[in-house]
Amino acid sequence: MSTKKGILYGVSVGTGDPELITLKGVRILENAPIVAFPQGLRHKKGIAEGIIEGYLNPRQKKVPLCFPYTTDDLVLHQAWEKVAFEVYGYLMQGYDVAFACEGDISFFSTFTYLAQYVKMLDEQVVIQRIPGVSSPMVGASALQIPLTMQEEKVAILPAFYSVEELEKVLKTVDIVVLLKVHSVYSQVWQLLKDLDLLKFARVVERASFPDEKIYIDLTNLSSLKLSYFSLMIICQR
Amino acid sequence: MSTKKGILYGVSVGTGDPELITLKGVRILENAPIVAFPQGLRHKKGIAEGIIEGYLNPRQKKVPLCFPYTTDDLVLHQAWEKVAFEVYGYLMQGYDVAFACEGDISFFSTFTYLAQYVKMLDEQVVIQRIPGVSSPMVGASALQIPLTMQEEKVAILPAFYSVEELEKVLKTVDIVVLLKVHSVYSQVWQLLKDLDLLKFARVVERASFPDEKIYIDLTNLSSLKLSYFSLMIICQR
């Protein structure tokens, strides 16, 4: 007897506030027999897990998946192979799997690797991505500013870039969003000071979480200690 | 007797599929006595209006607001002054107003001007922005690709740019999203052909609408006729 394979859903769950998930995301999470999510660090609850727990019921199987925080290619390859194999096991048995991921599912998301490695196991698996709310837009709303207007061009950079690269981007577009700015904050602050752009820069820490913090004036904040989910918006207007 | 002023909410309602609104957006729309939205063109229903109609009840007052499609500064100034004055009238009477806008409220949104002009009438008005799902992420999900991964830098450009500007941006970042690409499609196609980048370009028309269309291979599509809500994603990977 052949069983029809399950569908793998990538569900965007927003940036922190559980109400920032979409109706579609909730519907798919509620109906999936298997709900997977990135495992939290050091036995703590993960972000996506915290966002979705109120929408799940006790009959659903919850599957935490380990995505290690490393840049070691081999470790990552092995981890992605392992999570893909686990998820594929459920799909093979005919169960749909909803993978919940913070932010948007296409935007610097762990789902990218899960989907890629599941496809390597079986090209025929059906994958559906449910888009969601992502941090640059949530950050702009928190700061009460338009992220972009009229003819403005925007660039979004993850935390891996040199100060030279940032300077080049600042000359090319009007608005720059720096994700996970905590690790490079001091260098960025110095560059903005040198370019006389500090007045255009704002920081949001943990946007949409209950402990969200915003910093409007960075003039005297050369060495701000920020947590992991911090972004900077530089609006050259 | 003084009445407490109402709050002005900017509610992101997503790109087309009514299920891509957030739970928070729906809650605020359902509870607002006044629900405003951009008036449709030529007496047709507007996009945001079409998305939210199923979530409203007959007791709520629906207020279509005219945002003219023009680049004439004077016409725009007068229109924004008029809509701000109308909305402020409700706020003054103590009514909350929820303004529904397609996409994300901070991202090339008409709400920017409404909020700005209401603030000019009265700096004390409380404004809250509810972030939402925006077209670059919806487009990437429709195309079944990650928009960004690992260390990639992304730039998003509205339709107003020269081919020279686009070429510069393509050299600066890895991923480029062109919004409302219909008006410049032929020039962009030619540039990508000249740069041998056509193989990295994909187009989505009316992402998340029932009649969504995707174009994966543009090699033989030098003069594609696209509708207003079309975007191109150029992934140089």
Coordinates of N, CA, C and O in Angstrom, one line a residue, chain A residues 157 161-171 176 178 184-199 201 222 232 234:
Chain A
L157 N 21.3 44.6 5.3 CA 22.5 43.8 5.4 C 22.5 43.0 6.7 O 22.1 43.5 7.8
Y161 N 29.6 42.0 7.5 CA 30.1 42.9 6.5 C 31.2 43.7 7.1 O 31.3 43.9 8.3
S162 N 32.0 44.3 6.2 CA 33.1 45.2 6.7 C 32.5 46.6 6.7 O 31.5 46.9 6.0
V163 N 33.3 47.5 7.4 CA 32.9 48.9 7.4 C 33.0 49.5 6.0 O 32.2 50.3 5.6
E164 N 34.0 49.0 5.2 CA 34.1 49.5 3.8 C 32.9 49.1 3.0 O 32.4 49.9 2.2
E165 N 32.4 47.9 3.2 CA 31.2 47.5 2.4 C 30.0 48.4 2.8 O 29.2 48.8 2.0
L166 N 29.9 48.6 4.1 CA 28.7 49.4 4.6 C 28.8 50.8 4.0 O 27.8 51.4 3.6
E167 N 30.0 51.4 4.0 CA 30.2 52.7 3.4 C 29.8 52.8 1.9 O 29.1 53.7 1.5
K168 N 30.1 51.7 1.2 CA 29.7 51.6 -0.2 C 28.2 51.6 -0.3 O 27.6 52.3 -1.2
V169 N 27.6 50.8 0.5 CA 26.1 50.7 0.4 C 25.5 52.0 0.8 O 24.5 52.4 0.2
L170 N 26.0 52.7 1.8 CA 25.4 54.0 2.2 C 25.5 55.0 1.1 O 24.7 55.9 1.0
K171 N 26.4 54.8 0.2 CA 26.5 55.8 -1.0 C 25.6 55.4 -2.1 O 25.4 56.2 -3.0
V176 N 19.4 52.2 4.9 CA 20.1 51.0 5.1 C 19.6 50.4 6.4 O 19.5 51.1 7.5
L178 N 20.6 47.5 9.1 CA 21.6 46.5 9.6 C 21.0 45.6 10.6 O 20.5 46.0 11.7
V184 N 28.7 44.4 15.7 CA 29.5 45.4 15.0 C 29.2 46.8 15.3 O 29.6 47.8 14.7
Y185 N 28.4 47.0 16.4 CA 27.9 48.3 16.7 C 28.9 49.4 16.8 O 28.8 50.5 16.3
S186 N 30.0 49.1 17.5 CA 31.0 50.2 17.8 C 31.6 50.7 16.5 O 31.8 51.9 16.2
Q187 N 32.0 49.7 15.6 CA 32.6 50.1 14.3 C 31.6 50.9 13.5 O 31.9 51.9 12.8
V188 N 30.3 50.5 13.5 CA 29.3 51.2 12.7 C 29.1 52.6 13.2 O 29.0 53.6 12.5
W189 N 29.1 52.7 14.6 CA 28.9 54.0 15.2 C 30.0 55.0 14.8 O 29.7 56.1 14.4
Q190 N 31.2 54.5 14.8 CA 32.4 55.3 14.4 C 32.3 55.7 13.0 O 32.5 56.9 12.6
L191 N 31.9 54.8 12.1 CA 31.8 55.2 10.6 C 30.7 56.2 10.5 O 30.9 57.2 9.7
L192 N 29.5 56.0 11.1 CA 28.5 57.0 11.0 C 28.9 58.4 11.5 O 28.5 59.4 11.0
K193 N 29.6 58.4 12.6 CA 30.2 59.6 13.1 C 31.1 60.3 12.1 O 31.0 61.5 11.8
D194 N 32.0 59.5 11.6 CA 32.9 60.1 10.6 C 32.2 60.6 9.4 O 32.7 61.6 8.8
L195 N 31.1 60.0 9.0 CA 30.4 60.4 7.8 C 29.3 61.5 8.1 O 28.5 61.9 7.2
D196 N 29.2 61.8 9.4 CA 28.2 62.8 9.9 C 26.8 62.2 9.6 O 25.9 63.0 9.2
L197 N 26.6 60.9 9.8 CA 25.3 60.3 9.5 C 24.6 59.8 10.8 O 23.5 59.2 10.8
L198 N 25.3 60.1 12.0 CA 24.7 59.6 13.2 C 23.3 60.0 13.5 O 22.4 59.3 14.0
K199 N 23.0 61.3 13.0 CA 21.6 61.8 13.2 C 20.5 61.1 12.5 O 19.4 61.2 12.8
A201 N 20.5 57.7 12.2 CA 20.5 56.3 12.7 C 19.7 56.1 13.9 O 19.7 56.9 14.8
S222 N 28.3 55.6 22.0 CA 29.3 55.0 21.1 C 29.5 53.5 21.4 O 30.0 52.7 20.6
M232 N 19.5 48.2 13.2 CA 19.7 49.7 13.1 C 19.1 50.1 11.7 O 19.3 49.4 10.7
I234 N 19.2 53.2 9.2 CA 19.8 54.5 8.8 C 19.0 55.1 7.7 O 19.0 54.6 6.5

